[in-house]
PDB file of C-alpha atoms and ligand atoms in Angstrom:
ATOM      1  CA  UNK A1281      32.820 -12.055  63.420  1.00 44.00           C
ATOM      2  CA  UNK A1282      35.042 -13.031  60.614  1.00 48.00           C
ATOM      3  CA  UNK A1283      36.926 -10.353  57.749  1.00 45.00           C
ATOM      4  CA  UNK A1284      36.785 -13.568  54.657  1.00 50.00           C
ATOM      5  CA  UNK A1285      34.207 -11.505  53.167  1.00 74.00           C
ATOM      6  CA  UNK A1286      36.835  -8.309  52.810  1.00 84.00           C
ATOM      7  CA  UNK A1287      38.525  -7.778  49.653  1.00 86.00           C
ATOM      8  CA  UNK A1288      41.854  -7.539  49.153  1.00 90.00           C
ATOM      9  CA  UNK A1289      43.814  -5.587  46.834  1.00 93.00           C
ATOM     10  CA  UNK A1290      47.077  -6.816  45.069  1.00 94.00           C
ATOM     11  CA  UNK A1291      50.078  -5.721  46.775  1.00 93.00           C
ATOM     12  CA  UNK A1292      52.522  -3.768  44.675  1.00 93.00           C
ATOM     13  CA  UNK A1293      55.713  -5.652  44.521  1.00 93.00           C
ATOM     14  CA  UNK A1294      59.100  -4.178  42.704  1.00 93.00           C
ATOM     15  CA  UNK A1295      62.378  -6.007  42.720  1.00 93.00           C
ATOM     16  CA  UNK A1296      63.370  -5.366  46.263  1.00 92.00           C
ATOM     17  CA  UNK A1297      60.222  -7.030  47.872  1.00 94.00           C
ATOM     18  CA  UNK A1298      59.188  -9.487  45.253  1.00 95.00           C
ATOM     19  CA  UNK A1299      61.124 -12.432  46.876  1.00 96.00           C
ATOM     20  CA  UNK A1300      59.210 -12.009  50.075  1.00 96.00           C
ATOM     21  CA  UNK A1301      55.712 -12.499  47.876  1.00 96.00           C
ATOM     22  CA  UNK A1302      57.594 -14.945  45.921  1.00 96.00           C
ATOM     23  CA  UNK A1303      57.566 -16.565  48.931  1.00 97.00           C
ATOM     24  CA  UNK A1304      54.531 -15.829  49.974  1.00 96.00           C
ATOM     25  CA  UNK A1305      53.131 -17.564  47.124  1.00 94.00           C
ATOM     26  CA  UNK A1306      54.461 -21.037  48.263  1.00 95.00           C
ATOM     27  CA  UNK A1307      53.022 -20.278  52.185  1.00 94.00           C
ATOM     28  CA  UNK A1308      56.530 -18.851  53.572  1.00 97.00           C
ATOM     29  CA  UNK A1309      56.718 -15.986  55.951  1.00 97.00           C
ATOM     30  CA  UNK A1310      60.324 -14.534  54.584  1.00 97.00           C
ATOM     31  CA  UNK A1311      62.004 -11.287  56.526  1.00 96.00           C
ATOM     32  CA  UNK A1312      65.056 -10.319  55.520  1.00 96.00           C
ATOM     33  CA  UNK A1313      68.114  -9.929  58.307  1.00 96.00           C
ATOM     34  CA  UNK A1314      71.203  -8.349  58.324  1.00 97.00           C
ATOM     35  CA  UNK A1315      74.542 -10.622  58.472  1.00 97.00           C
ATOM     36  CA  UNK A1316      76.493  -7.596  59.579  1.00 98.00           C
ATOM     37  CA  UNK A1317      74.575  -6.681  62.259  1.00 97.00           C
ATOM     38  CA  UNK A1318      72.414  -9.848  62.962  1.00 96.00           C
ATOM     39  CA  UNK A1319      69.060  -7.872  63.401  1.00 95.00           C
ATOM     40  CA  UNK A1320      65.993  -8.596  60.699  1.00 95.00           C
ATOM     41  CA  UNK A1321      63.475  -6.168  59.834  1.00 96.00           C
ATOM     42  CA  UNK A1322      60.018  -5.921  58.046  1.00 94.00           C
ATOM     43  CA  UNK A1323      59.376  -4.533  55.546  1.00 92.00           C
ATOM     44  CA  UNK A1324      62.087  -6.131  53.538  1.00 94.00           C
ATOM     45  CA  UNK A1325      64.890  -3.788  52.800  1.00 94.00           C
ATOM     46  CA  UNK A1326      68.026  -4.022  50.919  1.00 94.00           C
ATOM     47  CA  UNK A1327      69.789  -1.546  53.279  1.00 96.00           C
ATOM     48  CA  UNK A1328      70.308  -2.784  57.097  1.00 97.00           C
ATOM     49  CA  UNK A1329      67.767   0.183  59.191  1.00 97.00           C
ATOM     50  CA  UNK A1330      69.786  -0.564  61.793  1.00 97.00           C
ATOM     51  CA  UNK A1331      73.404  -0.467  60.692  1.00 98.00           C
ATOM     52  CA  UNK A1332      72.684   0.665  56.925  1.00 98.00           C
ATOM     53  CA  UNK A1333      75.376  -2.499  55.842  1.00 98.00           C
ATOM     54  CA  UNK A1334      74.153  -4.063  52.160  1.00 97.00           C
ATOM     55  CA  UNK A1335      74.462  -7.350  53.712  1.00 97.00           C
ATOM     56  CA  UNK A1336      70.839  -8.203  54.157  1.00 97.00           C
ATOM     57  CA  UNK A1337      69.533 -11.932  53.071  1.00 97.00           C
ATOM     58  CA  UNK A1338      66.460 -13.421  53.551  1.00 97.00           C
ATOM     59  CA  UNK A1339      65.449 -16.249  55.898  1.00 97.00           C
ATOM     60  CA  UNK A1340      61.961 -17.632  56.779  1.00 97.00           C
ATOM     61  CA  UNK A1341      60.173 -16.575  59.596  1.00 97.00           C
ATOM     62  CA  UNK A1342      58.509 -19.593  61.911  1.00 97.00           C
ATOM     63  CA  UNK A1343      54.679 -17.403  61.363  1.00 97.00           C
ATOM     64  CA  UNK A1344      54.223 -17.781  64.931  1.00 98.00           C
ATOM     65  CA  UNK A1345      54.039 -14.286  66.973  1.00 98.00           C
ATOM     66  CA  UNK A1346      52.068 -12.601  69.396  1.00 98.00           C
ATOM     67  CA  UNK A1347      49.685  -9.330  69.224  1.00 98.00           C
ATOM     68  CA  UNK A1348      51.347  -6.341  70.425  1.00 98.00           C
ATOM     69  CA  UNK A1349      48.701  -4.092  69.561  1.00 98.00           C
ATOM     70  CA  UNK A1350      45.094  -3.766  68.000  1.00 98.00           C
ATOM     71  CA  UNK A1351      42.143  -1.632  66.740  1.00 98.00           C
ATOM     72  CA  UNK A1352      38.416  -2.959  65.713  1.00 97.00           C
ATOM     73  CA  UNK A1353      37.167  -1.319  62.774  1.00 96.00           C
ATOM     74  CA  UNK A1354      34.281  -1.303  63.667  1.00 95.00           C
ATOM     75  CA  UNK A1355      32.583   1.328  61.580  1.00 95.00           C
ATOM     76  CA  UNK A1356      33.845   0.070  58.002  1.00 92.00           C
ATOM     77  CA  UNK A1357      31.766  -2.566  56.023  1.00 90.00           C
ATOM     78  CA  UNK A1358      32.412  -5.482  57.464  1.00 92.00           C
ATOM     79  CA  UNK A1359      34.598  -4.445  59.972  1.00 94.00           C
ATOM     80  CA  UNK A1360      38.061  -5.811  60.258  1.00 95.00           C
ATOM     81  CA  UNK A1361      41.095  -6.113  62.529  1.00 97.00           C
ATOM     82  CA  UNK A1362      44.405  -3.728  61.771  1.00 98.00           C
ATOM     83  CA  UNK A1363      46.948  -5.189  63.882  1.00 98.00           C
ATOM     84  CA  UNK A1364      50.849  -5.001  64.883  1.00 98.00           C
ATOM     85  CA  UNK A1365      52.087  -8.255  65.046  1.00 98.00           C
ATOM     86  CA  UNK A1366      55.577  -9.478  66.809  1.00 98.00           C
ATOM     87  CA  UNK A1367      57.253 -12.501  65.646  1.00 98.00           C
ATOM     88  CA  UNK A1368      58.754 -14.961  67.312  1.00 96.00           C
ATOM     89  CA  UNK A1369      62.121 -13.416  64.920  1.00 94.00           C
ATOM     90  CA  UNK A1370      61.435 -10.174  67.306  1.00 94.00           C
ATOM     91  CA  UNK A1371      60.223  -8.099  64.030  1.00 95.00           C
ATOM     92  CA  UNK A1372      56.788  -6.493  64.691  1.00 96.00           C
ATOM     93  CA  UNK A1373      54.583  -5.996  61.417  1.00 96.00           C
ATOM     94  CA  UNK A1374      51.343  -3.952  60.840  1.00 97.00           C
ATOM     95  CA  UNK A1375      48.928  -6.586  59.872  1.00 97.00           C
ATOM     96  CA  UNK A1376      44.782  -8.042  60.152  1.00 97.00           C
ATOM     97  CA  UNK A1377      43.964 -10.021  62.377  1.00 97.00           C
ATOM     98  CA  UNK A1378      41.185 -12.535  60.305  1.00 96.00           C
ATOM     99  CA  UNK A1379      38.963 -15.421  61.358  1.00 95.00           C
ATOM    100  CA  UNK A1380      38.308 -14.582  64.554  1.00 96.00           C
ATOM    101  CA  UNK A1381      36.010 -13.362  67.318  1.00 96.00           C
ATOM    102  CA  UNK A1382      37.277  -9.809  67.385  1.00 96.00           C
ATOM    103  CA  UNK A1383      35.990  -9.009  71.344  1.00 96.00           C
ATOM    104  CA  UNK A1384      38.268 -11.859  72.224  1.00 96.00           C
ATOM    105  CA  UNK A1385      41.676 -10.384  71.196  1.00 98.00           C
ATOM    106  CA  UNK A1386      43.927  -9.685  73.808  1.00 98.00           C
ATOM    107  CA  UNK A1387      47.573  -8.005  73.598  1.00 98.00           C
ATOM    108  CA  UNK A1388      50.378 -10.899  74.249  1.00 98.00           C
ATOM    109  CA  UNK A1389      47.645 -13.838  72.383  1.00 98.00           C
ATOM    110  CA  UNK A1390      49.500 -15.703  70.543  1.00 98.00           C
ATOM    111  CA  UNK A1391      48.752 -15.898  66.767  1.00 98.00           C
ATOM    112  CA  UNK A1392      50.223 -17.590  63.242  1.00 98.00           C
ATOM    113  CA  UNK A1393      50.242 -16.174  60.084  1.00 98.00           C
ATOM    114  CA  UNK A1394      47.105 -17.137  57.827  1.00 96.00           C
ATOM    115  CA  UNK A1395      47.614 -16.015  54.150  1.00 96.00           C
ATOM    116  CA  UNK A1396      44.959 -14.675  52.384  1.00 94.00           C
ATOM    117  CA  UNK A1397      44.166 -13.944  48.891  1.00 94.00           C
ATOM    118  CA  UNK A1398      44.644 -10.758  46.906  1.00 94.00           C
ATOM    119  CA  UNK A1399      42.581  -9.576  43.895  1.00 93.00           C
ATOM    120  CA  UNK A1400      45.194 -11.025  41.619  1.00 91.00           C
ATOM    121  CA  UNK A1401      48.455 -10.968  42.908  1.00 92.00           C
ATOM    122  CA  UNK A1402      50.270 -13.081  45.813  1.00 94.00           C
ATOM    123  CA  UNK A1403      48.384 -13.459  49.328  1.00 96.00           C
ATOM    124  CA  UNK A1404      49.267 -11.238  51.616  1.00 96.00           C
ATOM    125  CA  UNK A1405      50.281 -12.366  55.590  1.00 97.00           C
ATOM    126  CA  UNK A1406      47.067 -11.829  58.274  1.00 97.00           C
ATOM    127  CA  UNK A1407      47.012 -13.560  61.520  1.00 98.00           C
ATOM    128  CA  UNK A1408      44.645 -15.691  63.371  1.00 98.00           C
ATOM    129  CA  UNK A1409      44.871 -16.876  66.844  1.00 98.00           C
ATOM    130  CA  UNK A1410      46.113 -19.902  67.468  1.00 96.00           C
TER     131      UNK A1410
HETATM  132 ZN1   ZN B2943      72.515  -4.294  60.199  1.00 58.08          ZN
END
């Protein structure tokens, strides 16, 4: 079963995330890490979590991760995939999982990121298996 029939709505972007759907736009997975500490994080922040240095910068993510956890929606119409995501960066991210058969998700499959459009604004990251 496949979630391309789901609509999306446009994320809201403001100055400290619009890079990352700047990005987005041209097919790039960007996180943002910290230079002081060396960690990166998602969702973009100009403040370390970790450290709380104002040395963040962005870099692009490879889009290749693995599941670390999952939940069928079942129940909605059409049901859909909500997902946490770990990338191969180390950052996990609450996601879909899209274009797939959703009984064969297992924790640890490895995935890529899959963009998919918004009711107008940038795509948004969802991952298929790969
Ligand atoms: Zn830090």
């Amino acid at each position: 079963m496949s979630t391309t029939e789901r609509k999306y709505p446009a994320p809201a972007v403001n100055p400290e995330i619009k890079p990352f759907f700047d990005a987005a736009a041209e097919g790039k997975l960007a996180l943002k890490r910290c230079a002081a500490c060396g960690q990166s994080h998602h969702y973009p922040r100009a403040i370390c979590p970790f450290c709380a240095s104002d040395r963040t910068e962005w870099t692009m993510a490879s889009g290749r991760g693995t599941i670390y956890s999952y939940s069928v929606m079942r129940r909605a119409a059409p049901p859909y995939v909500i997902a946490y995501v770990t990338l191969e960066e180390g950052v996990s991210m609450m996601t879909n999982l899209v274009d797939c058969d959703f009984d064969a998700l297992r924790i640890g499959q490895p995935v890529r990121v899959l963009w998919t459009p918004t009711d107008g604004g940038p795509p948004v990251p969802m991952f298929t298996p790969v």
